């Protein structure tokens, strides 16, 4: 079965979950607002609902690998942990995170750890700070962690976008 993509994909950022960086390897001024060229990528426009930042919509995890994997997911919103879960995913299995985080725009980061490996993170800045962002986290066919973004389905729009496997780490 083949899927079509409506959105973007990227490898998850490796390294210290407390480090301010984005998934394209860019440098940050400590606020997480700089892109790969070291220039400010934050937006002067308001996010959803008139608040500054990005609305985090759905977060789904899927295991596309032939082996079972365990993934830990932490969602920090405006510096506070709002969600922390562990998912033991058999081959081909997936899960949708229960949305325990605020449903208004703000600053967030999603911290992921695959099979007790090093934590990786994803932020709205990794995706050019859209007004709203859904994330699909996959364990790809090679057993590597990959994130995909969608800004037009679920809480972010009326569309029913689908995802396909993106770039691996």
Short mmCIF file of N, CA and C in Angstrom, two decimals:
data_model
loop_
_atom_site.label_atom_id
_atom_site.label_comp_id
_atom_site.label_asym_id
_atom_site.label_seq_id
_atom_site.Cartn_x
_atom_site.Cartn_y
_atom_site.Cartn_z
N UNK A 1 0.84 -1.17 0.00
CA UNK A 1 0.00 0.00 0.00
C UNK A 1 0.89 1.24 0.00
N UNK A 2 0.57 2.20 -0.85
CA UNK A 2 1.35 3.42 -0.98
C UNK A 2 0.50 4.59 -0.55
N UNK A 3 1.10 5.55 0.18
CA UNK A 3 0.38 6.74 0.63
C UNK A 3 0.90 7.97 -0.08
N UNK A 4 0.11 9.00 -0.06
CA UNK A 4 0.52 10.28 -0.63
C UNK A 4 0.81 11.23 0.51
N UNK A 5 1.64 12.20 0.23
CA UNK A 5 2.00 13.16 1.29
C UNK A 5 1.30 14.48 1.06
N UNK A 6 0.82 15.03 2.14
CA UNK A 6 0.30 16.39 2.14
C UNK A 6 0.90 17.02 3.38
N UNK A 7 1.99 17.68 3.23
CA UNK A 7 2.72 18.23 4.36
C UNK A 7 4.20 18.13 4.10
N UNK A 8 4.98 17.92 5.14
CA UNK A 8 6.43 17.88 5.02
C UNK A 8 6.97 16.75 5.85
N UNK A 9 8.22 16.39 5.60
CA UNK A 9 8.85 15.38 6.44
C UNK A 9 10.28 15.78 6.74
N UNK A 10 10.79 15.27 7.85
CA UNK A 10 12.13 15.59 8.30
C UNK A 10 12.60 14.53 9.25
N UNK A 11 13.89 14.37 9.37
CA UNK A 11 14.43 13.49 10.39
C UNK A 11 14.35 14.20 11.73
N UNK A 12 14.13 13.42 12.78
CA UNK A 12 14.09 14.01 14.12
C UNK A 12 15.48 14.47 14.49
N UNK A 13 15.55 15.53 15.30
CA UNK A 13 16.81 16.12 15.72
C UNK A 13 17.44 15.28 16.82
N UNK A 14 18.68 14.85 16.63
CA UNK A 14 19.38 14.07 17.64
C UNK A 14 20.03 14.99 18.65
N UNK A 15 20.24 14.45 19.83
CA UNK A 15 21.01 15.19 20.81
C UNK A 15 20.25 15.46 22.08
N UNK A 16 20.80 16.35 22.87
CA UNK A 16 20.28 16.70 24.17
C UNK A 16 18.90 17.34 24.04
N UNK A 17 17.88 16.79 24.74
CA UNK A 17 16.55 17.37 24.64
C UNK A 17 16.47 18.77 25.22
N UNK A 18 17.46 19.17 26.02
CA UNK A 18 17.45 20.51 26.57
C UNK A 18 18.17 21.51 25.69
N UNK A 19 18.81 21.04 24.61
CA UNK A 19 19.53 21.93 23.71
C UNK A 19 18.54 22.66 22.82
N UNK A 20 18.82 23.92 22.52
CA UNK A 20 17.98 24.68 21.61
C UNK A 20 18.53 24.51 20.20
N UNK A 21 17.88 23.66 19.44
CA UNK A 21 18.28 23.46 18.05
C UNK A 21 17.06 23.03 17.27
N UNK A 22 17.21 23.01 15.94
CA UNK A 22 16.11 22.55 15.12
C UNK A 22 16.58 21.36 14.29
N UNK A 23 15.63 20.68 13.65
CA UNK A 23 15.97 19.42 13.00
C UNK A 23 16.80 19.59 11.74
N UNK A 24 16.99 20.82 11.27
CA UNK A 24 17.83 20.96 10.08
C UNK A 24 19.27 21.26 10.45
N UNK A 25 19.61 21.13 11.73
CA UNK A 25 20.99 21.30 12.17
C UNK A 25 21.40 22.74 12.35
N UNK A 26 20.44 23.67 12.31
CA UNK A 26 20.77 25.08 12.44
C UNK A 26 21.17 25.45 13.85
N UNK A 27 21.72 26.65 13.97
CA UNK A 27 22.12 27.14 15.28
C UNK A 27 21.02 28.00 15.86
N UNK A 28 21.00 28.13 17.17
CA UNK A 28 19.96 28.87 17.85
C UNK A 28 20.57 29.89 18.80
N UNK A 29 19.82 30.94 19.08
CA UNK A 29 20.27 31.95 20.04
C UNK A 29 19.83 31.62 21.45
N UNK A 30 19.34 30.41 21.68
CA UNK A 30 18.85 30.01 22.98
C UNK A 30 17.35 30.04 23.07
N UNK A 31 16.69 30.70 22.12
CA UNK A 31 15.24 30.73 22.10
C UNK A 31 14.69 29.74 21.10
N UNK A 32 15.55 29.05 20.32
CA UNK A 32 15.10 28.10 19.33
C UNK A 32 14.52 28.76 18.10
N UNK A 33 14.85 30.03 17.83
CA UNK A 33 14.23 30.77 16.75
C UNK A 33 15.15 31.06 15.58
N UNK A 34 16.22 30.34 15.43
CA UNK A 34 17.10 30.62 14.31
C UNK A 34 17.16 29.45 13.36
N UNK A 35 17.35 29.73 12.08
CA UNK A 35 17.39 28.69 11.07
C UNK A 35 18.83 28.30 10.77
N UNK A 36 19.02 27.49 9.71
CA UNK A 36 20.35 26.98 9.40
C UNK A 36 21.36 28.07 9.08
N UNK A 37 20.91 29.24 8.70
CA UNK A 37 21.82 30.33 8.38
C UNK A 37 22.12 31.20 9.59
N UNK A 38 21.54 30.85 10.76
CA UNK A 38 21.76 31.63 11.96
C UNK A 38 20.91 32.88 12.03
N UNK A 39 19.91 33.00 11.14
CA UNK A 39 19.04 34.17 11.16
C UNK A 39 17.74 33.82 11.84
N UNK A 40 17.08 34.81 12.39
CA UNK A 40 15.84 34.60 13.13
C UNK A 40 14.76 34.07 12.20
N UNK A 41 14.16 32.92 12.57
CA UNK A 41 13.09 32.35 11.77
C UNK A 41 11.74 32.52 12.45
N UNK A 42 11.69 33.25 13.57
CA UNK A 42 10.42 33.45 14.25
C UNK A 42 9.56 34.39 13.42
N UNK A 43 8.29 34.30 13.66
CA UNK A 43 7.35 35.08 12.87
C UNK A 43 6.75 36.18 13.73
N UNK A 44 6.47 37.33 13.12
CA UNK A 44 5.79 38.41 13.82
C UNK A 44 4.29 38.19 13.82
N UNK A 45 3.81 37.23 13.01
CA UNK A 45 2.38 36.99 12.94
C UNK A 45 1.94 36.15 14.13
N UNK A 46 0.69 36.34 14.51
CA UNK A 46 0.14 35.59 15.62
C UNK A 46 -0.26 34.22 15.15
N UNK A 47 -0.20 33.23 16.04
CA UNK A 47 -0.62 31.87 15.75
C UNK A 47 -2.13 31.78 15.83
N UNK A 48 -2.65 30.56 15.87
CA UNK A 48 -4.07 30.31 15.94
C UNK A 48 -4.64 30.98 17.19
N UNK A 49 -5.82 31.55 17.07
CA UNK A 49 -6.48 32.17 18.21
C UNK A 49 -5.86 33.50 18.64
N UNK A 50 -4.95 34.06 17.84
CA UNK A 50 -4.36 35.34 18.14
C UNK A 50 -3.20 35.26 19.11
N UNK A 51 -2.85 34.09 19.60
CA UNK A 51 -1.73 33.94 20.53
C UNK A 51 -0.45 33.73 19.74
N UNK A 52 0.67 34.07 20.35
CA UNK A 52 1.96 33.89 19.72
C UNK A 52 2.37 32.43 19.82
N UNK A 53 2.97 31.90 18.76
CA UNK A 53 3.44 30.51 18.76
C UNK A 53 2.66 29.67 17.78
N UNK A 54 2.69 28.36 18.01
CA UNK A 54 2.07 27.39 17.13
C UNK A 54 1.13 26.50 17.93
N UNK A 55 -0.02 26.18 17.35
CA UNK A 55 -0.94 25.23 17.94
C UNK A 55 -0.44 23.83 17.59
N UNK A 56 -0.23 22.99 18.59
CA UNK A 56 0.14 21.60 18.35
C UNK A 56 -1.13 20.79 18.26
N UNK A 57 -1.38 20.26 17.07
CA UNK A 57 -2.58 19.45 16.85
C UNK A 57 -2.37 18.01 17.26
N UNK A 58 -2.58 17.09 16.33
CA UNK A 58 -2.44 15.66 16.60
C UNK A 58 -0.98 15.24 16.58
N UNK A 59 -0.64 14.28 17.43
CA UNK A 59 0.66 13.63 17.40
C UNK A 59 0.39 12.13 17.32
N UNK A 60 0.84 11.52 16.23
CA UNK A 60 0.67 10.09 16.02
C UNK A 60 2.03 9.43 15.92
N UNK A 61 2.14 8.18 16.37
CA UNK A 61 3.36 7.41 16.23
C UNK A 61 3.02 6.11 15.50
N UNK A 62 3.89 5.71 14.57
CA UNK A 62 3.68 4.49 13.80
C UNK A 62 4.99 3.75 13.63
N UNK A 63 4.91 2.44 13.70
CA UNK A 63 6.07 1.58 13.48
C UNK A 63 5.94 0.92 12.11
N UNK A 64 6.71 1.38 11.15
CA UNK A 64 6.70 0.82 9.80
C UNK A 64 7.73 -0.29 9.63
N UNK A 65 8.53 -0.52 10.67
CA UNK A 65 9.58 -1.53 10.64
C UNK A 65 8.97 -2.92 10.84
N UNK A 66 9.73 -3.94 10.48
CA UNK A 66 9.30 -5.33 10.68
C UNK A 66 9.56 -5.83 12.09
N UNK A 67 10.25 -5.05 12.93
CA UNK A 67 10.55 -5.42 14.30
C UNK A 67 9.75 -4.53 15.26
N UNK A 68 9.48 -5.05 16.45
CA UNK A 68 8.81 -4.28 17.50
C UNK A 68 9.79 -3.24 18.07
N UNK A 69 9.26 -2.09 18.47
CA UNK A 69 10.08 -1.03 19.05
C UNK A 69 9.31 -0.36 20.18
N UNK A 70 10.06 0.27 21.09
CA UNK A 70 9.47 1.06 22.17
C UNK A 70 9.87 2.51 21.95
N UNK A 71 8.89 3.40 22.03
CA UNK A 71 9.16 4.82 21.86
C UNK A 71 8.56 5.59 23.03
N UNK A 72 9.37 6.47 23.62
CA UNK A 72 8.92 7.38 24.68
C UNK A 72 8.65 8.73 24.03
N UNK A 73 7.54 9.36 24.41
CA UNK A 73 7.15 10.66 23.86
C UNK A 73 6.85 11.62 25.00
N UNK A 74 7.53 12.76 24.99
CA UNK A 74 7.26 13.83 25.95
C UNK A 74 6.88 15.08 25.15
N UNK A 75 5.80 15.72 25.53
CA UNK A 75 5.40 16.99 24.93
C UNK A 75 5.55 18.06 25.99
N UNK A 76 6.43 19.02 25.72
CA UNK A 76 6.60 20.19 26.58
C UNK A 76 5.91 21.36 25.90
N UNK A 77 5.13 22.09 26.65
CA UNK A 77 4.41 23.24 26.13
C UNK A 77 4.71 24.43 27.00
N UNK A 78 5.29 25.47 26.43
CA UNK A 78 5.71 26.66 27.17
C UNK A 78 6.56 26.28 28.39
N UNK A 79 7.44 25.29 28.21
CA UNK A 79 8.39 24.89 29.23
C UNK A 79 7.89 23.87 30.25
N UNK A 80 6.60 23.51 30.20
CA UNK A 80 6.04 22.55 31.14
C UNK A 80 5.73 21.23 30.44
N UNK A 81 6.01 20.11 31.11
CA UNK A 81 5.66 18.80 30.55
C UNK A 81 4.15 18.63 30.63
N UNK A 82 3.52 18.45 29.46
CA UNK A 82 2.07 18.30 29.37
C UNK A 82 1.66 16.88 29.02
N UNK A 83 2.60 16.09 28.49
CA UNK A 83 2.31 14.70 28.10
C UNK A 83 3.59 13.89 28.19
N UNK A 84 3.48 12.67 28.71
CA UNK A 84 4.61 11.76 28.77
C UNK A 84 4.05 10.35 28.65
N UNK A 85 4.43 9.65 27.59
CA UNK A 85 3.91 8.31 27.39
C UNK A 85 4.97 7.40 26.79
N UNK A 86 4.79 6.10 26.99
CA UNK A 86 5.65 5.08 26.41
C UNK A 86 4.76 4.18 25.57
N UNK A 87 5.19 3.90 24.36
CA UNK A 87 4.42 3.07 23.45
C UNK A 87 5.26 1.89 22.99
N UNK A 88 4.78 0.70 23.26
CA UNK A 88 5.43 -0.52 22.77
C UNK A 88 4.69 -0.91 21.51
N UNK A 89 5.34 -0.72 20.36
CA UNK A 89 4.69 -0.89 19.08
C UNK A 89 5.20 -2.14 18.36
N UNK A 90 4.29 -3.07 18.11
CA UNK A 90 4.63 -4.21 17.28
C UNK A 90 4.82 -3.73 15.85
N UNK A 91 5.37 -4.57 14.99
CA UNK A 91 5.54 -4.24 13.58
C UNK A 91 4.20 -3.83 12.99
N UNK A 92 4.17 -2.68 12.33
CA UNK A 92 2.97 -2.19 11.68
C UNK A 92 1.97 -1.52 12.61
N UNK A 93 2.26 -1.43 13.89
CA UNK A 93 1.32 -0.84 14.85
C UNK A 93 1.55 0.66 15.00
N UNK A 94 0.55 1.34 15.52
CA UNK A 94 0.65 2.78 15.74
C UNK A 94 -0.22 3.21 16.90
N UNK A 95 -0.09 4.47 17.27
CA UNK A 95 -0.88 5.03 18.36
C UNK A 95 -1.06 6.53 18.13
N UNK A 96 -2.17 7.05 18.63
CA UNK A 96 -2.43 8.48 18.63
C UNK A 96 -2.33 8.95 20.07
N UNK A 97 -1.53 9.99 20.30
CA UNK A 97 -1.37 10.50 21.66
C UNK A 97 -2.64 11.21 22.09
N UNK A 98 -3.01 11.00 23.34
CA UNK A 98 -4.13 11.72 23.91
C UNK A 98 -3.70 13.16 24.12
N UNK A 99 -4.47 14.11 23.63
CA UNK A 99 -4.08 15.52 23.68
C UNK A 99 -4.28 16.09 25.07
N UNK A 100 -3.23 16.02 25.89
CA UNK A 100 -3.27 16.59 27.22
C UNK A 100 -2.63 17.97 27.26
N UNK A 101 -2.14 18.45 26.15
CA UNK A 101 -1.48 19.75 26.09
C UNK A 101 -2.51 20.82 25.73
N UNK A 102 -2.19 22.09 26.00
CA UNK A 102 -3.12 23.19 25.72
C UNK A 102 -3.51 23.23 24.24
N UNK A 103 -4.75 23.61 24.00
CA UNK A 103 -5.27 23.70 22.64
C UNK A 103 -5.28 25.15 22.15
N UNK A 104 -4.22 25.87 22.50
CA UNK A 104 -3.99 27.21 21.97
C UNK A 104 -2.53 27.30 21.56
N UNK A 105 -2.22 28.29 20.79
CA UNK A 105 -0.86 28.47 20.28
C UNK A 105 0.11 28.75 21.42
N UNK A 106 1.33 28.26 21.27
CA UNK A 106 2.38 28.47 22.25
C UNK A 106 3.68 27.89 21.73
N UNK A 107 4.67 27.85 22.59
CA UNK A 107 5.96 27.25 22.24
C UNK A 107 5.97 25.82 22.76
N UNK A 108 6.29 24.86 21.89
CA UNK A 108 6.32 23.48 22.31
C UNK A 108 7.54 22.78 21.74
N UNK A 109 7.86 21.64 22.34
CA UNK A 109 8.81 20.72 21.75
C UNK A 109 8.36 19.31 22.09
N UNK A 110 8.58 18.42 21.14
CA UNK A 110 8.25 17.02 21.30
C UNK A 110 9.59 16.28 21.40
N UNK A 111 9.79 15.59 22.52
CA UNK A 111 11.03 14.86 22.76
C UNK A 111 10.73 13.38 22.60
N UNK A 112 11.55 12.69 21.81
CA UNK A 112 11.33 11.29 21.47
C UNK A 112 12.56 10.47 21.83
N UNK A 113 12.32 9.25 22.28
CA UNK A 113 13.43 8.34 22.53
C UNK A 113 13.01 6.96 22.04
N UNK A 114 13.80 6.42 21.12
CA UNK A 114 13.51 5.13 20.52
C UNK A 114 14.38 4.05 21.16
N UNK A 115 13.75 3.01 21.69
CA UNK A 115 14.45 1.85 22.23
C UNK A 115 15.58 2.23 23.20
N UNK A 116 15.32 3.10 24.14
CA UNK A 116 16.30 3.53 25.14
C UNK A 116 17.54 4.19 24.54
N UNK A 117 17.41 4.69 23.30
CA UNK A 117 18.52 5.40 22.66
C UNK A 117 18.59 6.84 23.13
N UNK A 118 19.35 7.63 22.43
CA UNK A 118 19.49 9.06 22.75
C UNK A 118 18.20 9.81 22.41
N UNK A 119 17.79 10.75 23.25
CA UNK A 119 16.59 11.54 22.95
C UNK A 119 16.81 12.45 21.74
N UNK A 120 15.75 12.65 21.00
CA UNK A 120 15.73 13.59 19.87
C UNK A 120 14.52 14.50 20.08
N UNK A 121 14.52 15.65 19.42
CA UNK A 121 13.41 16.58 19.62
C UNK A 121 12.96 17.21 18.31
N UNK A 122 11.73 17.69 18.34
CA UNK A 122 11.16 18.42 17.21
C UNK A 122 10.40 19.60 17.79
N UNK A 123 10.45 20.75 17.11
CA UNK A 123 9.76 21.95 17.55
C UNK A 123 9.05 22.59 16.36
N UNK A 124 8.23 23.58 16.62
CA UNK A 124 7.57 24.31 15.54
C UNK A 124 8.61 25.00 14.66
N UNK A 125 9.72 25.44 15.25
CA UNK A 125 10.78 26.09 14.48
C UNK A 125 11.37 25.13 13.45
N UNK A 126 11.34 23.83 13.74
CA UNK A 126 11.82 22.83 12.79
C UNK A 126 11.01 22.85 11.50
N UNK A 127 9.80 23.37 11.58
CA UNK A 127 8.87 23.38 10.45
C UNK A 127 8.49 24.81 10.07
N UNK A 128 9.37 25.77 10.32
CA UNK A 128 9.17 27.18 9.95
C UNK A 128 8.01 27.84 10.67
N UNK A 129 7.76 27.45 11.93
CA UNK A 129 6.78 28.08 12.80
C UNK A 129 5.41 28.33 12.16
N UNK A 130 4.72 27.25 11.73
CA UNK A 130 3.37 27.45 11.18
C UNK A 130 2.39 27.82 12.29
N UNK A 131 1.19 28.27 11.92
CA UNK A 131 0.15 28.58 12.91
C UNK A 131 -0.30 27.32 13.64
N UNK A 132 -0.34 26.19 12.93
CA UNK A 132 -0.81 24.93 13.49
C UNK A 132 0.01 23.80 12.90
N UNK A 133 0.27 22.74 13.70
CA UNK A 133 1.14 21.66 13.25
C UNK A 133 0.68 20.33 13.84
N UNK A 134 0.46 19.34 12.96
CA UNK A 134 0.25 17.96 13.36
C UNK A 134 1.56 17.23 13.11
N UNK A 135 1.93 16.30 13.98
CA UNK A 135 3.15 15.52 13.78
C UNK A 135 2.83 14.04 13.66
N UNK A 136 3.49 13.40 12.71
CA UNK A 136 3.47 11.95 12.59
C UNK A 136 4.90 11.50 12.81
N UNK A 137 5.11 10.70 13.84
CA UNK A 137 6.42 10.18 14.17
C UNK A 137 6.44 8.73 13.72
N UNK A 138 7.39 8.38 12.85
CA UNK A 138 7.46 7.01 12.38
C UNK A 138 8.80 6.38 12.73
N UNK A 139 8.74 5.09 12.92
CA UNK A 139 9.94 4.27 12.95
C UNK A 139 9.95 3.67 11.55
N UNK A 140 10.88 4.12 10.72
CA UNK A 140 10.84 3.75 9.31
C UNK A 140 11.27 2.30 9.10
N UNK A 141 11.24 1.86 7.87
CA UNK A 141 11.54 0.46 7.53
C UNK A 141 12.96 0.06 7.87
N UNK A 142 13.82 1.04 8.12
CA UNK A 142 15.20 0.76 8.53
C UNK A 142 15.37 0.80 10.05
N UNK A 143 14.29 1.05 10.78
CA UNK A 143 14.35 1.12 12.22
C UNK A 143 14.80 2.47 12.76
N UNK A 144 14.81 3.50 11.92
CA UNK A 144 15.22 4.85 12.33
C UNK A 144 13.98 5.72 12.58
N UNK A 145 14.13 6.67 13.49
CA UNK A 145 13.07 7.60 13.84
C UNK A 145 12.98 8.72 12.81
N UNK A 146 11.77 9.02 12.34
CA UNK A 146 11.53 10.07 11.36
C UNK A 146 10.27 10.83 11.76
N UNK A 147 10.27 12.15 11.59
CA UNK A 147 9.05 12.92 11.84
C UNK A 147 8.54 13.52 10.54
N UNK A 148 7.24 13.69 10.49
CA UNK A 148 6.55 14.26 9.34
C UNK A 148 5.60 15.32 9.88
N UNK A 149 5.41 16.39 9.14
CA UNK A 149 4.53 17.47 9.58
C UNK A 149 3.38 17.65 8.60
N UNK A 150 2.26 18.08 9.13
CA UNK A 150 1.08 18.36 8.33
C UNK A 150 0.41 19.59 8.94
N UNK A 151 0.06 20.54 8.10
CA UNK A 151 -0.57 21.77 8.59
C UNK A 151 -1.99 21.94 8.07
N UNK A 152 -2.58 20.88 7.48
CA UNK A 152 -3.89 21.08 6.87
C UNK A 152 -4.94 20.05 7.26
N UNK A 153 -4.67 19.11 8.13
CA UNK A 153 -5.69 18.13 8.52
C UNK A 153 -5.94 18.19 10.03
N UNK A 154 -6.90 17.42 10.48
CA UNK A 154 -7.21 17.37 11.91
C UNK A 154 -7.48 18.75 12.46
N UNK A 155 -6.91 19.07 13.64
CA UNK A 155 -7.14 20.38 14.26
C UNK A 155 -6.60 21.54 13.42
N UNK A 156 -5.77 21.25 12.44
CA UNK A 156 -5.15 22.31 11.63
C UNK A 156 -5.92 22.65 10.37
N UNK A 157 -7.00 21.99 10.08
CA UNK A 157 -7.74 22.32 8.88
C UNK A 157 -8.85 21.34 8.61
N UNK A 158 -9.50 21.54 7.47
CA UNK A 158 -10.63 20.71 7.10
C UNK A 158 -10.22 19.50 6.28
N UNK A 159 -9.00 19.51 5.75
CA UNK A 159 -8.55 18.43 4.88
C UNK A 159 -8.32 17.14 5.63
N UNK A 160 -8.18 16.06 4.90
CA UNK A 160 -7.87 14.75 5.48
C UNK A 160 -6.58 14.28 4.84
N UNK A 161 -5.50 14.98 5.13
CA UNK A 161 -4.22 14.68 4.52
C UNK A 161 -3.68 13.35 5.00
N UNK A 162 -2.91 12.69 4.15
CA UNK A 162 -2.25 11.45 4.56
C UNK A 162 -0.74 11.67 4.52
N UNK A 163 -0.01 10.79 5.14
CA UNK A 163 1.44 10.92 5.26
C UNK A 163 2.10 9.75 4.56
N UNK A 164 3.33 9.94 4.10
CA UNK A 164 4.12 8.81 3.67
C UNK A 164 5.45 8.87 4.39
N UNK A 165 6.28 7.88 4.17
CA UNK A 165 7.57 7.81 4.86
C UNK A 165 8.47 8.92 4.34
N UNK A 166 9.06 9.68 5.24
CA UNK A 166 9.94 10.79 4.88
C UNK A 166 11.40 10.38 4.97
N UNK A 167 12.25 11.37 5.01
CA UNK A 167 13.69 11.16 5.11
C UNK A 167 14.03 10.50 6.42
N UNK A 168 15.02 9.62 6.41
CA UNK A 168 15.42 8.96 7.66
C UNK A 168 16.65 9.63 8.21
N UNK A 169 16.95 9.33 9.50
CA UNK A 169 18.10 9.96 10.12
C UNK A 169 19.38 9.32 9.70
#
